[in-house]
Coordinates of C-alpha atoms in Angstrom, one line a residue:
M127 CA 0.0 0.0 0.0
E128 CA 1.4 3.4 -1.0
N129 CA 2.1 5.8 1.9
N130 CA 0.8 8.9 0.3
K131 CA 0.2 12.1 2.2
L132 CA -3.4 13.2 2.7
F133 CA -4.3 15.9 0.3
S134 CA -1.0 15.7 -1.5
E135 CA -2.7 17.0 -4.6
F136 CA -2.9 20.4 -3.0
P137 CA 0.4 22.3 -3.3
P138 CA 1.7 24.1 -0.2
I139 CA 1.1 27.9 -0.1
S140 CA 3.9 30.1 1.4
T141 CA 3.2 32.9 3.9
Q142 CA 4.5 35.4 1.3
E143 CA 1.8 34.2 -1.1
W144 CA -0.9 34.5 1.6
E145 CA 0.3 38.0 2.5
A146 CA 0.3 39.1 -1.1
V147 CA -3.4 38.1 -1.5
I148 CA -4.3 39.8 1.8
H149 CA -2.7 43.0 0.8
E150 CA -4.4 42.9 -2.6
D151 CA -7.8 42.4 -0.9
L152 CA -7.1 45.3 1.5
K153 CA -6.7 47.6 -1.5
G154 CA -4.0 49.7 0.3
A155 CA -5.6 49.8 3.7
D156 CA -3.3 49.5 6.7
Y157 CA -2.7 45.8 7.5
D158 CA -2.1 46.3 11.2
K159 CA -5.2 48.6 11.7
K160 CA -7.5 46.4 9.8
L161 CA -6.5 42.9 10.8
A162 CA -4.1 42.9 13.8
W163 CA -5.6 43.2 17.3
D164 CA -3.9 45.4 19.8
T165 CA -4.6 43.8 23.2
I166 CA -4.7 45.6 26.5
E167 CA -2.0 43.1 27.5
G168 CA 0.5 45.1 25.5
F169 CA 1.1 42.9 22.4
K170 CA -0.5 42.5 19.0
I171 CA -2.4 39.4 17.8
K172 CA -2.0 38.6 14.1
P173 CA -5.0 37.6 12.0
Y174 CA -3.6 34.1 11.4
Y175 CA -0.6 31.9 12.4
R176 CA 1.3 29.2 10.7
A177 CA 3.6 26.3 11.6
E178 CA 6.6 28.6 11.2
D179 CA 5.3 30.8 14.0
I180 CA 5.8 28.1 16.6
Q181 CA 9.0 26.3 15.3
N182 CA 11.2 28.1 17.9
L183 CA 9.1 27.2 20.9
E184 CA 11.2 24.6 22.7
Y185 CA 8.5 23.3 25.1
L186 CA 6.5 22.0 22.2
N187 CA 8.6 18.9 22.1
T188 CA 7.5 17.9 25.6
N189 CA 4.6 15.8 26.8
P190 CA 2.3 16.4 29.7
D191 CA 4.1 15.9 33.0
E192 CA 7.4 16.9 31.5
F193 CA 9.4 20.0 32.3
P194 CA 8.6 22.9 31.9
Y195 CA 5.1 21.6 32.4
T196 CA 3.3 24.0 30.0
R197 CA 1.2 21.0 29.1
G198 CA 0.2 20.2 32.7
F199 CA 0.6 17.1 34.8
K200 CA -2.3 15.0 33.6
K201 CA -1.1 12.2 31.2
N202 CA -4.2 10.2 30.6
N203 CA -7.1 12.5 31.1
N204 CA -8.1 16.1 31.9
V205 CA -10.1 15.5 35.1
W206 CA -10.7 18.5 37.3
D207 CA -12.6 19.1 40.6
V208 CA -16.1 20.6 40.2
R209 CA -16.0 23.1 43.0
Q210 CA -18.8 25.1 44.4
D211 CA -18.2 28.1 46.6
I212 CA -20.9 28.6 49.2
E213 CA -21.4 31.7 51.3
S214 CA -23.9 32.4 54.0
E215 CA -24.0 34.1 57.4
N216 CA -25.5 30.9 58.8
I217 CA -23.3 27.8 59.3
L218 CA -26.3 25.4 59.1
E219 CA -27.3 27.0 55.7
I220 CA -23.8 26.5 54.3
N221 CA -24.0 22.9 55.4
R222 CA -27.4 22.3 53.8
L223 CA -26.2 23.8 50.5
A224 CA -22.9 21.8 50.7
V225 CA -24.6 18.5 51.3
D226 CA -27.0 19.2 48.4
A227 CA -24.2 20.1 46.1
I228 CA -22.3 16.9 46.9
Q229 CA -25.3 14.8 46.1
K230 CA -25.5 16.5 42.8
G231 CA -22.0 16.1 41.5
V232 CA -19.6 18.5 43.3
T233 CA -16.2 17.0 44.3
S234 CA -14.8 20.1 46.0
L235 CA -16.3 22.8 48.3
G236 CA -15.3 26.3 48.9
L237 CA -16.8 27.3 52.3
K238 CA -17.0 31.0 52.8
V239 CA -17.3 31.2 56.6
K240 CA -17.4 34.4 58.6
E241 CA -16.3 32.7 61.8
V242 CA -15.9 29.1 63.1
K243 CA -15.2 29.5 66.8
S244 CA -15.8 26.1 68.3
P245 CA -15.7 22.3 67.7
Q246 CA -19.5 22.5 67.5
D247 CA -19.4 25.1 64.8
M248 CA -17.0 22.9 62.7
K249 CA -19.1 19.8 63.3
Q250 CA -22.2 21.6 62.1
L251 CA -20.4 23.0 59.1
L252 CA -19.2 19.6 57.9
Q253 CA -22.0 17.3 59.0
G254 CA -22.8 14.8 56.3
V255 CA -19.7 15.6 54.3
D256 CA -17.3 12.7 53.6
L257 CA -14.0 14.4 54.2
A258 CA -12.0 11.5 52.7
K259 CA -13.7 12.1 49.3
I260 CA -14.7 15.7 49.1
K261 CA -12.0 18.4 49.1
I262 CA -12.7 21.2 51.6
N263 CA -11.4 24.7 50.9
F264 CA -11.9 27.2 53.7
I265 CA -12.4 30.9 52.7
A266 CA -12.4 33.4 55.5
A267 CA -10.9 36.8 56.3
R268 CA -8.7 35.7 59.1
S269 CA -8.5 33.0 61.9
Y270 CA -7.1 30.4 59.6
L271 CA -4.9 28.9 62.2
Q272 CA -7.9 28.4 64.5
I273 CA -10.0 27.0 61.6
L274 CA -7.2 24.5 60.7
R275 CA -6.9 23.2 64.2
L276 CA -10.7 22.8 64.5
F277 CA -10.7 21.0 61.2
I278 CA -8.1 18.5 62.2
D279 CA -9.9 17.8 65.4
E280 CA -13.1 17.2 63.5
I281 CA -11.2 14.8 61.1
K282 CA -9.9 12.9 64.1
S283 CA -13.3 12.8 65.8
Q284 CA -14.7 11.1 62.7
G285 CA -11.9 8.5 62.7
I286 CA -10.7 9.5 59.2
D287 CA -7.1 9.1 58.1
S288 CA -6.0 12.8 57.9
K289 CA -3.5 11.8 55.2
Q290 CA -6.4 11.1 52.8
V291 CA -8.0 14.5 53.4
A292 CA -7.5 17.1 50.7
G293 CA -8.4 20.8 50.3
S294 CA -6.9 24.2 51.0
L295 CA -6.9 27.3 53.1
N296 CA -7.5 30.7 51.3
F297 CA -4.7 32.0 53.5
D298 CA -3.1 34.9 51.7
I299 CA -1.5 37.7 53.8
F300 CA -1.0 40.0 50.8
A301 CA -4.6 39.7 49.5
Y302 CA -5.8 40.6 52.9
A303 CA -3.5 43.7 53.0
L304 CA -4.6 44.8 49.6
K305 CA -8.3 44.5 50.5
H306 CA -8.1 46.0 54.0
G307 CA -5.2 48.5 53.8
D308 CA -2.8 46.6 56.0
F309 CA -1.6 43.3 57.3
W310 CA -3.4 42.0 60.4
G311 CA -0.9 42.5 63.3
S312 CA 2.1 43.0 61.1
E313 CA 3.9 41.4 58.1
E314 CA 6.3 39.6 60.5
V315 CA 3.4 38.3 62.6
N316 CA 1.7 37.0 59.5
Y317 CA 4.8 35.2 58.4
E318 CA 5.0 33.5 61.8
E319 CA 1.4 32.3 61.4
T320 CA 2.2 31.1 57.9
I321 CA 5.1 29.0 59.2
K322 CA 2.9 27.5 61.9
I323 CA 0.2 26.6 59.4
L324 CA 2.8 25.0 57.1
E325 CA 4.2 22.9 59.9
I326 CA 0.7 21.7 60.9
V327 CA -0.3 20.9 57.3
D328 CA 3.0 19.1 56.6
A329 CA 2.7 17.0 59.7
E330 CA -1.1 16.3 59.7
L331 CA -2.5 16.9 56.2
P332 CA 0.0 16.1 53.4
K333 CA -2.7 16.4 50.7
F334 CA -3.9 19.8 52.0
R335 CA -2.5 23.1 50.7
A336 CA -1.9 25.9 53.2
I337 CA -1.4 29.0 51.1
T338 CA -3.5 30.5 48.3
V339 CA -2.0 33.1 46.0
N340 CA -5.1 35.0 44.9
G341 CA -4.3 36.3 41.5
N342 CA -8.1 36.8 41.1
I343 CA -7.9 40.1 43.1
F344 CA -5.7 41.6 40.3
H345 CA -8.2 40.5 37.7
N346 CA -11.2 41.8 39.6
A347 CA -9.6 45.1 40.1
G348 CA -9.6 45.6 36.3
G349 CA -6.0 44.3 35.7
S350 CA -4.9 42.7 32.4
I351 CA -4.2 39.0 31.9
V352 CA -0.4 39.8 31.8
Q353 CA -0.7 41.7 35.1
E354 CA -2.7 39.0 36.8
L355 CA -0.1 36.4 35.9
A356 CA 3.0 38.5 36.6
F357 CA 1.8 39.7 40.0
T358 CA 0.5 36.3 41.0
L359 CA 3.9 34.7 40.2
S360 CA 5.7 37.6 41.9
E361 CA 3.6 37.1 45.1
A362 CA 4.3 33.3 45.0
N363 CA 8.0 34.1 44.6
E364 CA 7.8 36.5 47.6
Y365 CA 6.5 33.6 49.7
M366 CA 9.3 31.4 48.4
A367 CA 12.1 33.9 49.1
S368 CA 10.9 35.1 52.5
L369 CA 10.0 31.7 53.9
T370 CA 13.2 30.0 52.7
D371 CA 15.1 32.8 54.4
K372 CA 13.3 31.8 57.6
G373 CA 14.4 28.2 57.2
V374 CA 11.4 26.6 55.4
K375 CA 12.3 24.1 52.7
P376 CA 11.4 25.3 49.1
A377 CA 9.5 22.1 48.3
S378 CA 7.4 22.5 51.4
I379 CA 6.4 26.0 50.4
A380 CA 5.8 25.4 46.7
S381 CA 3.8 22.1 47.2
N382 CA 1.6 23.9 49.7
M383 CA 0.4 26.6 47.3
V384 CA -2.8 27.1 45.4
F385 CA -2.8 29.5 42.5
S386 CA -6.2 31.0 42.3
F387 CA -6.9 32.8 39.0
A388 CA -10.1 34.5 37.7
T389 CA -11.1 33.5 34.2
G390 CA -12.6 36.3 32.1
S391 CA -14.2 36.6 28.7
N392 CA -11.1 36.5 26.5
Y393 CA -11.6 32.8 25.7
F394 CA -8.3 31.9 24.0
L395 CA -6.1 34.3 26.0
E396 CA -7.4 32.7 29.3
I397 CA -6.5 29.3 28.0
A398 CA -3.0 30.6 27.2
K399 CA -2.7 32.3 30.6
I400 CA -3.0 29.1 32.6
R401 CA -0.6 27.3 30.3
A402 CA 1.9 30.2 30.6
A403 CA 1.5 30.1 34.4
R404 CA 2.8 26.5 34.6
L405 CA 5.7 27.4 32.3
L406 CA 6.9 30.4 34.2
W407 CA 6.3 28.8 37.6
A408 CA 8.7 26.0 36.6
K409 CA 11.2 28.6 35.6
I410 CA 11.0 30.3 39.0
V411 CA 11.0 27.1 41.2
E412 CA 14.0 25.7 39.3
Q413 CA 16.1 28.6 40.8
Y414 CA 15.3 27.3 44.4
N415 CA 16.7 23.8 43.6
P416 CA 13.9 21.9 45.4
M417 CA 14.6 18.4 46.4
C418 CA 11.2 17.2 45.3
D419 CA 9.5 17.4 41.8
C420 CA 6.2 18.1 43.7
A421 CA 7.5 21.7 43.9
Y422 CA 7.0 22.1 40.2
H423 CA 3.3 21.1 40.3
P424 CA 1.2 24.3 41.0
Y425 CA -2.4 23.5 41.9
I426 CA -4.4 25.8 39.8
H427 CA -7.9 26.8 40.8
T428 CA -10.0 29.1 38.7
S429 CA -13.1 31.1 39.5
S430 CA -15.4 33.0 37.2
S431 CA -14.5 36.6 36.7
R432 CA -16.5 39.0 38.8
W433 CA -15.3 42.0 36.9
N434 CA -17.4 41.3 33.8
K435 CA -20.7 40.3 35.4
S436 CA -23.8 42.4 35.3
V437 CA -27.0 43.1 37.3
F438 CA -29.1 43.8 34.2
D439 CA -29.9 40.9 31.9
A440 CA -28.2 38.7 34.4
Y441 CA -28.9 35.5 32.5
V442 CA -26.2 36.6 30.1
N443 CA -23.9 35.9 33.0
M444 CA -24.6 32.2 32.3
L445 CA -23.1 32.6 28.9
R446 CA -20.1 34.3 30.3
T447 CA -19.4 31.7 32.9
T448 CA -19.8 28.9 30.3
T449 CA -16.9 30.1 28.1
E450 CA -14.9 30.9 31.2
A451 CA -15.3 27.4 32.6
M452 CA -14.4 26.0 29.1
S453 CA -11.2 28.1 29.0
S454 CA -10.2 26.8 32.4
A455 CA -11.0 23.2 31.6
I456 CA -9.2 23.2 28.2
A457 CA -6.2 24.8 29.9
G458 CA -6.0 22.0 32.5
A459 CA -7.1 23.7 35.7
D460 CA -7.2 21.4 38.7
S461 CA -10.4 22.8 40.1
I462 CA -13.0 25.3 38.8
S463 CA -15.6 27.4 40.5
V464 CA -18.4 28.8 38.4
A465 CA -20.2 31.8 39.9
P466 CA -24.0 31.7 40.1
F467 CA -25.5 34.1 37.6
D468 CA -27.4 36.2 40.2
F469 CA -24.6 36.8 42.7
T470 CA -24.4 40.5 41.5
Y471 CA -27.7 41.5 43.0
K472 CA -28.9 39.0 45.6
D473 CA -27.9 36.0 47.8
C474 CA -27.6 33.0 45.5
D475 CA -30.4 30.4 45.8
D476 CA -30.8 26.7 45.1
F477 CA -31.6 27.4 41.4
S478 CA -28.6 29.6 40.6
Y479 CA -26.2 27.2 42.5
R480 CA -27.7 24.3 40.5
I481 CA -27.1 26.1 37.2
A482 CA -23.6 27.0 38.1
R483 CA -22.8 23.4 39.1
N484 CA -24.4 21.9 36.1
Q485 CA -22.4 24.0 33.7
Q486 CA -19.3 22.1 34.7
I487 CA -21.0 18.8 34.8
L488 CA -22.2 19.3 31.2
L489 CA -18.7 20.1 30.1
K490 CA -17.6 16.8 31.5
E491 CA -20.5 14.5 30.8
E492 CA -21.7 15.8 27.4
S493 CA -18.7 17.7 26.0
Y494 CA -16.0 15.3 27.4
L495 CA -13.6 18.0 28.1
D496 CA -12.2 15.8 30.9
K497 CA -11.0 13.1 28.6
I498 CA -8.1 14.6 26.7
A499 CA -4.9 16.1 28.3
D500 CA -4.0 19.6 26.9
P501 CA -6.3 19.5 23.9
S502 CA -5.1 22.9 22.7
A503 CA -1.5 21.7 22.3
G504 CA 0.0 22.4 18.9
S505 CA -2.6 25.1 18.0
Y506 CA -0.6 27.7 16.1
Y507 CA -2.9 30.4 17.7
I508 CA -2.9 29.3 21.3
E509 CA 0.7 28.3 21.4
N510 CA 1.6 31.8 20.2
L511 CA -0.7 33.4 22.7
T512 CA 0.9 31.2 25.4
N513 CA 4.3 32.4 24.4
S514 CA 3.3 36.1 24.1
I515 CA 1.7 36.1 27.5
A516 CA 4.6 34.3 29.1
Q517 CA 7.1 36.7 27.6
H518 CA 5.3 39.9 28.7
A519 CA 4.4 38.5 32.1
W520 CA 8.1 37.5 32.6
E521 CA 9.2 41.1 31.7
L522 CA 6.8 42.5 34.2
F523 CA 7.9 40.0 36.8
K524 CA 11.5 41.0 36.3
Q525 CA 10.6 44.7 36.7
I526 CA 9.0 43.9 40.0
E527 CA 12.1 42.1 41.1
T528 CA 14.2 45.2 40.2
K529 CA 11.9 47.3 42.4
G530 CA 12.5 45.1 45.4
G531 CA 10.0 42.3 44.9
F532 CA 6.3 41.9 45.5
A533 CA 6.0 43.1 49.0
A534 CA 7.9 46.3 48.1
V535 CA 5.6 47.2 45.2
V536 CA 2.5 46.5 47.3
K537 CA 3.8 48.8 50.1
N538 CA 4.9 51.7 47.8
G539 CA 1.7 51.5 45.7
Y540 CA 3.4 50.6 42.3
L541 CA 1.3 47.5 41.9
Q542 CA -1.9 49.4 42.6
S543 CA -1.0 52.2 40.2
E544 CA -0.2 49.9 37.4
I545 CA -3.4 48.0 37.7
E546 CA -5.4 51.2 38.0
K547 CA -3.9 52.5 34.7
V548 CA -5.2 49.4 32.9
A549 CA -8.5 49.5 34.7
Q550 CA -9.0 53.1 33.6
Q551 CA -8.4 52.2 30.0
R552 CA -10.9 49.3 30.4
D553 CA -13.4 51.6 32.0
M554 CA -13.0 54.1 29.1
D555 CA -13.5 51.3 26.5
I556 CA -16.8 50.4 28.3
A557 CA -17.8 54.1 28.5
M558 CA -17.1 54.4 24.8
R559 CA -18.8 51.1 24.2
K560 CA -15.8 49.7 22.4
T561 CA -16.2 46.9 25.0
A562 CA -19.7 45.7 25.0
I563 CA -21.4 44.4 28.2
L564 CA -24.5 42.8 26.7
G565 CA -27.7 44.1 28.4
T566 CA -25.8 46.9 30.2
N567 CA -24.0 49.3 27.9
Q568 CA -25.3 47.7 24.7
Y569 CA -28.6 46.1 23.7
P570 CA -30.5 46.5 27.0
N571 CA -33.8 44.8 27.7
L572 CA -36.1 47.8 27.5
N573 CA -38.7 46.3 29.9
E574 CA -36.3 45.1 32.6
K575 CA -36.5 46.6 36.1
M576 CA -34.0 45.5 38.7
L577 CA -34.3 47.9 41.6
D578 CA -36.8 45.9 43.5
K579 CA -34.9 42.7 42.9
I580 CA -31.6 43.9 44.4
T581 CA -30.9 42.7 47.9
G582 CA -27.8 42.8 50.0
E583 CA -24.5 44.2 48.9
Y584 CA -25.1 44.1 45.1
S585 CA -22.4 46.6 44.3
F586 CA -19.4 44.3 44.7
G587 CA -16.8 46.9 45.4
N588 CA -18.7 50.1 46.4
K589 CA -18.2 49.3 50.1
T590 CA -16.0 52.0 51.6
I591 CA -13.0 50.7 53.6
S592 CA -10.7 53.2 55.3
E593 CA -7.1 53.3 54.0
G594 CA -4.3 52.0 56.1
N595 CA -0.6 51.8 55.5
I596 CA -1.2 50.0 52.2
R597 CA -3.2 51.4 49.4
I598 CA -6.3 49.3 48.8
L599 CA -6.8 47.6 45.5
K600 CA -10.4 48.3 44.7
Q601 CA -12.5 45.3 43.6
Y602 CA -15.3 46.3 41.3
R603 CA -17.3 45.3 38.3
G604 CA -16.9 47.0 34.9
S605 CA -20.6 47.4 34.5
Q606 CA -21.3 49.3 37.7
A607 CA -21.2 52.8 36.3
F608 CA -23.8 52.1 33.7
E609 CA -25.9 50.1 36.2
N610 CA -25.9 53.1 38.5
L611 CA -27.3 55.4 35.8
R612 CA -30.1 53.0 35.1
L613 CA -30.9 52.3 38.7
A614 CA -31.0 56.1 39.3
T615 CA -33.7 56.3 36.6
E616 CA -35.7 53.6 38.3
K617 CA -35.5 55.4 41.6
S618 CA -36.9 58.6 40.0
E619 CA -40.6 59.2 39.9
K620 CA -40.9 58.8 36.2
A621 CA -38.5 57.7 33.4
P622 CA -37.8 60.5 30.9
K623 CA -39.3 60.0 27.5
V624 CA -37.2 60.0 24.3
F625 CA -39.1 60.8 21.1
L626 CA -37.5 59.6 17.9
F627 CA -38.2 62.2 15.2
T628 CA -37.6 59.9 12.1
F629 CA -37.6 61.5 8.8
G630 CA -36.5 61.0 5.2
N631 CA -34.1 58.2 4.0
L632 CA -35.6 54.9 5.2
A633 CA -32.4 53.0 5.8
M634 CA -30.6 55.9 7.6
R635 CA -33.6 56.9 9.8
K636 CA -34.1 53.3 10.8
A637 CA -30.4 52.8 11.6
R638 CA -30.1 56.0 13.6
A639 CA -33.4 55.3 15.4
G640 CA -32.0 51.9 16.4
F641 CA -28.8 53.5 17.6
A642 CA -30.7 56.1 19.6
T643 CA -33.0 53.5 21.1
N644 CA -30.0 51.5 22.3
F645 CA -28.2 54.6 23.5
F646 CA -31.0 55.9 25.8
A647 CA -32.4 52.6 26.9
V648 CA -29.0 52.0 28.6
A649 CA -30.1 54.6 31.1
G650 CA -33.6 53.2 31.4
Y651 CA -35.4 55.9 29.4
E652 CA -38.8 55.3 27.7
I653 CA -38.4 55.2 24.0
I654 CA -41.1 56.5 21.6
D655 CA -40.4 55.2 18.2
N656 CA -42.1 56.3 15.0
P657 CA -42.4 54.8 11.4
G658 CA -41.3 58.1 9.8
F659 CA -42.9 61.4 9.3
K660 CA -43.9 62.8 5.8
T661 CA -43.5 66.4 6.8
I662 CA -41.6 68.4 9.4
E663 CA -44.9 69.8 10.7
E664 CA -46.3 66.4 11.3
G665 CA -43.3 65.3 13.2
V666 CA -43.2 68.5 15.3
S667 CA -46.8 68.1 16.2
A668 CA -46.3 64.5 17.3
A669 CA -43.2 65.4 19.3
L670 CA -44.9 68.1 21.3
A671 CA -48.0 65.9 21.9
S672 CA -45.8 63.1 23.3
K673 CA -44.5 65.5 26.0
A674 CA -41.1 63.8 25.7
E675 CA -38.2 65.4 27.4
V676 CA -35.7 64.5 24.7
I677 CA -36.4 64.7 21.0
V678 CA -33.9 62.8 18.8
I679 CA -33.7 63.8 15.1
C680 CA -33.0 60.6 13.0
S681 CA -32.3 61.0 9.3
S682 CA -29.4 61.0 6.9
D683 CA -26.5 63.6 6.9
E684 CA -27.7 65.0 3.6
E685 CA -31.2 65.6 4.8
Y686 CA -30.0 67.0 8.2
A687 CA -28.8 70.1 6.2
E688 CA -32.4 70.8 5.2
I689 CA -34.5 69.7 8.1
T690 CA -32.5 70.3 11.3
I691 CA -32.8 74.1 11.6
P692 CA -36.6 74.1 10.8
I693 CA -37.2 71.4 13.4
C694 CA -35.2 73.3 16.0
N695 CA -37.0 76.5 15.3
A696 CA -40.3 74.7 15.9
L697 CA -39.2 72.9 19.1
K698 CA -36.7 75.3 20.7
G699 CA -37.9 76.4 24.2
K700 CA -40.7 73.9 24.2
V701 CA -38.7 70.7 25.0
K702 CA -35.8 70.1 27.4
N703 CA -33.4 68.7 24.9
I704 CA -33.0 68.4 21.2
T705 CA -30.5 65.7 20.2
L706 CA -29.3 64.7 16.7
A707 CA -28.3 61.1 16.0
G708 CA -25.0 61.4 14.0
Y709 CA -22.2 63.9 13.6
P710 CA -22.5 65.9 10.4
K711 CA -19.3 67.8 11.0
D712 CA -19.8 70.5 8.4
H713 CA -23.0 71.7 10.2
I714 CA -22.2 71.2 13.9
D715 CA -21.8 74.9 14.7
S716 CA -24.9 76.0 12.9
F717 CA -27.0 73.2 14.4
K718 CA -25.8 74.1 17.9
T719 CA -26.8 77.7 17.3
A720 CA -30.2 76.6 16.0
G721 CA -30.8 74.6 19.2
V722 CA -29.3 71.1 19.0
N723 CA -28.1 70.3 22.5
E724 CA -26.3 67.0 21.9
F725 CA -25.0 64.8 19.1
I726 CA -24.9 61.1 19.7
H727 CA -22.8 58.8 17.5
V728 CA -20.4 55.8 17.7
K729 CA -17.5 58.0 19.0
T730 CA -19.6 59.4 21.9
N731 CA -18.5 58.7 25.4
A732 CA -21.9 57.1 26.3
L733 CA -21.3 57.1 30.0
E734 CA -20.3 60.8 30.1
S735 CA -23.1 61.8 27.8
L736 CA -25.8 59.9 29.6
T737 CA -24.6 61.3 33.0
N738 CA -25.1 64.8 31.5
F739 CA -28.6 63.8 30.4
Q740 CA -29.4 62.5 33.9
K741 CA -28.3 65.8 35.4
Q742 CA -30.4 67.7 32.9
M743 CA -33.4 65.6 33.8
G744 CA -32.9 66.2 37.5
I745 CA -32.2 62.5 38.2
L746 CA -28.6 62.9 39.3

């Protein structure tokens, strides 16, 4: 039998030939502006990649569980823990939800406890949970040493072999400082507690992990993927350097860490981020010359981004968390938490916990994402993203080291400033609607009301915390500013009316009416659409009869030159605001003189403009 190559009848096409065709199709347009993507991470993404783009990546010749571990540590499958994080003020309610979650497929629990003070509290918290099978991850503000001791006592009281119990503590002295403005006690006191916890875990719970490096706080403050990765690795290295100086063995520190990342909406970049994390961590750990290969195995936990979630059209959050969970699974995360879709505005209930849990179960049971190790390996696109993220994160990591290390840049505010710069750019992209948050700053549900549905601390980040010695890293959601505009409208006695004065060219008036509808509905205004008026007089009469506060003229640029001034003359002084949909630059000054108050178009800062409208309407 002949050993012919598949599709050998198709001759290979060189990159030069592809590029020639692309440039011809572009007809002289700028290649980079039209086809390359400038990421907020600081590098460009090309429109396509080929085999030659990955030929210099050395790690491509490795298999899973081989240094530098870019491909992970799972050789025969891609199994991960389905983790559900449960939060309540009531220990018995946490236990009820935990037991229910286990019965329905969860293999790991994140227990957000305010306080566990006594053996009775711990017993109630874990009643009905098989500690030998279910991983327990404690999430609290402080008191981790006390929680750990009570947990070990409970394990012993149940007669379970503690060496079979797995899980983690969300113990992170730097995350606490960045959220609260200082260490509790002092940095030195915190390190003393860290060493005590490590000693106990090493002696009693070899499958348990004592330290969590919460990279998610950098993400949920608006940081980029590169920043999240670089700052996470820098913090982990800070633990390694400080604790080895205090006599702790490198392998003990590294093997006791959990890397907790948030996973956002950049599907392929998030896959690449986790792969790059393993690659760079191996590079860092190698310098400490650990005596155990276990030091190279970071346990990677991912949770849904909070930064990109919304109060309005909250079911869209399910779509967001689905792609986020897929990114994590494909990248080989060890455990994944999916946020319930309604956490932004209320306490989560059985239904929303169930949906969040089942998203992961479906990815396993129906999509089989747990069957293949590192399924993205060899992808020209993802391998290049992995390499780009790794390179840029490594450069930032080195910059941090030259500035004295992670603790130094936290104390002097460099870390906070760098993240805030990126967050401001991301906020501006949302304000300009370059970044769409479906249902919030683009394509809102016109009939949705949320004010009466919001309970508890919906804002996620608006809570005021007094500053201490360390500048706080604000945790927030990107949609909050637009949500606040719309909620302010709901709080007012009556939503302002927007009358669409549609006239002339059918295609243009419809397009601009659609744009204006979307624009003002974002702030919760009532929209009065019209099929199009035959005369200016007919439109003016209908506009005045509607008693709308805002009249939006919707037509073509050519017709604006003829109709705008007559419309303004008829409406000026009789309505609060005359707005024009578009920006006919040759007539702006004359239209303003005639009475046009605002021009709304694709380059409008929607947040700023709508804030001004709210002030004009007496809402803000």
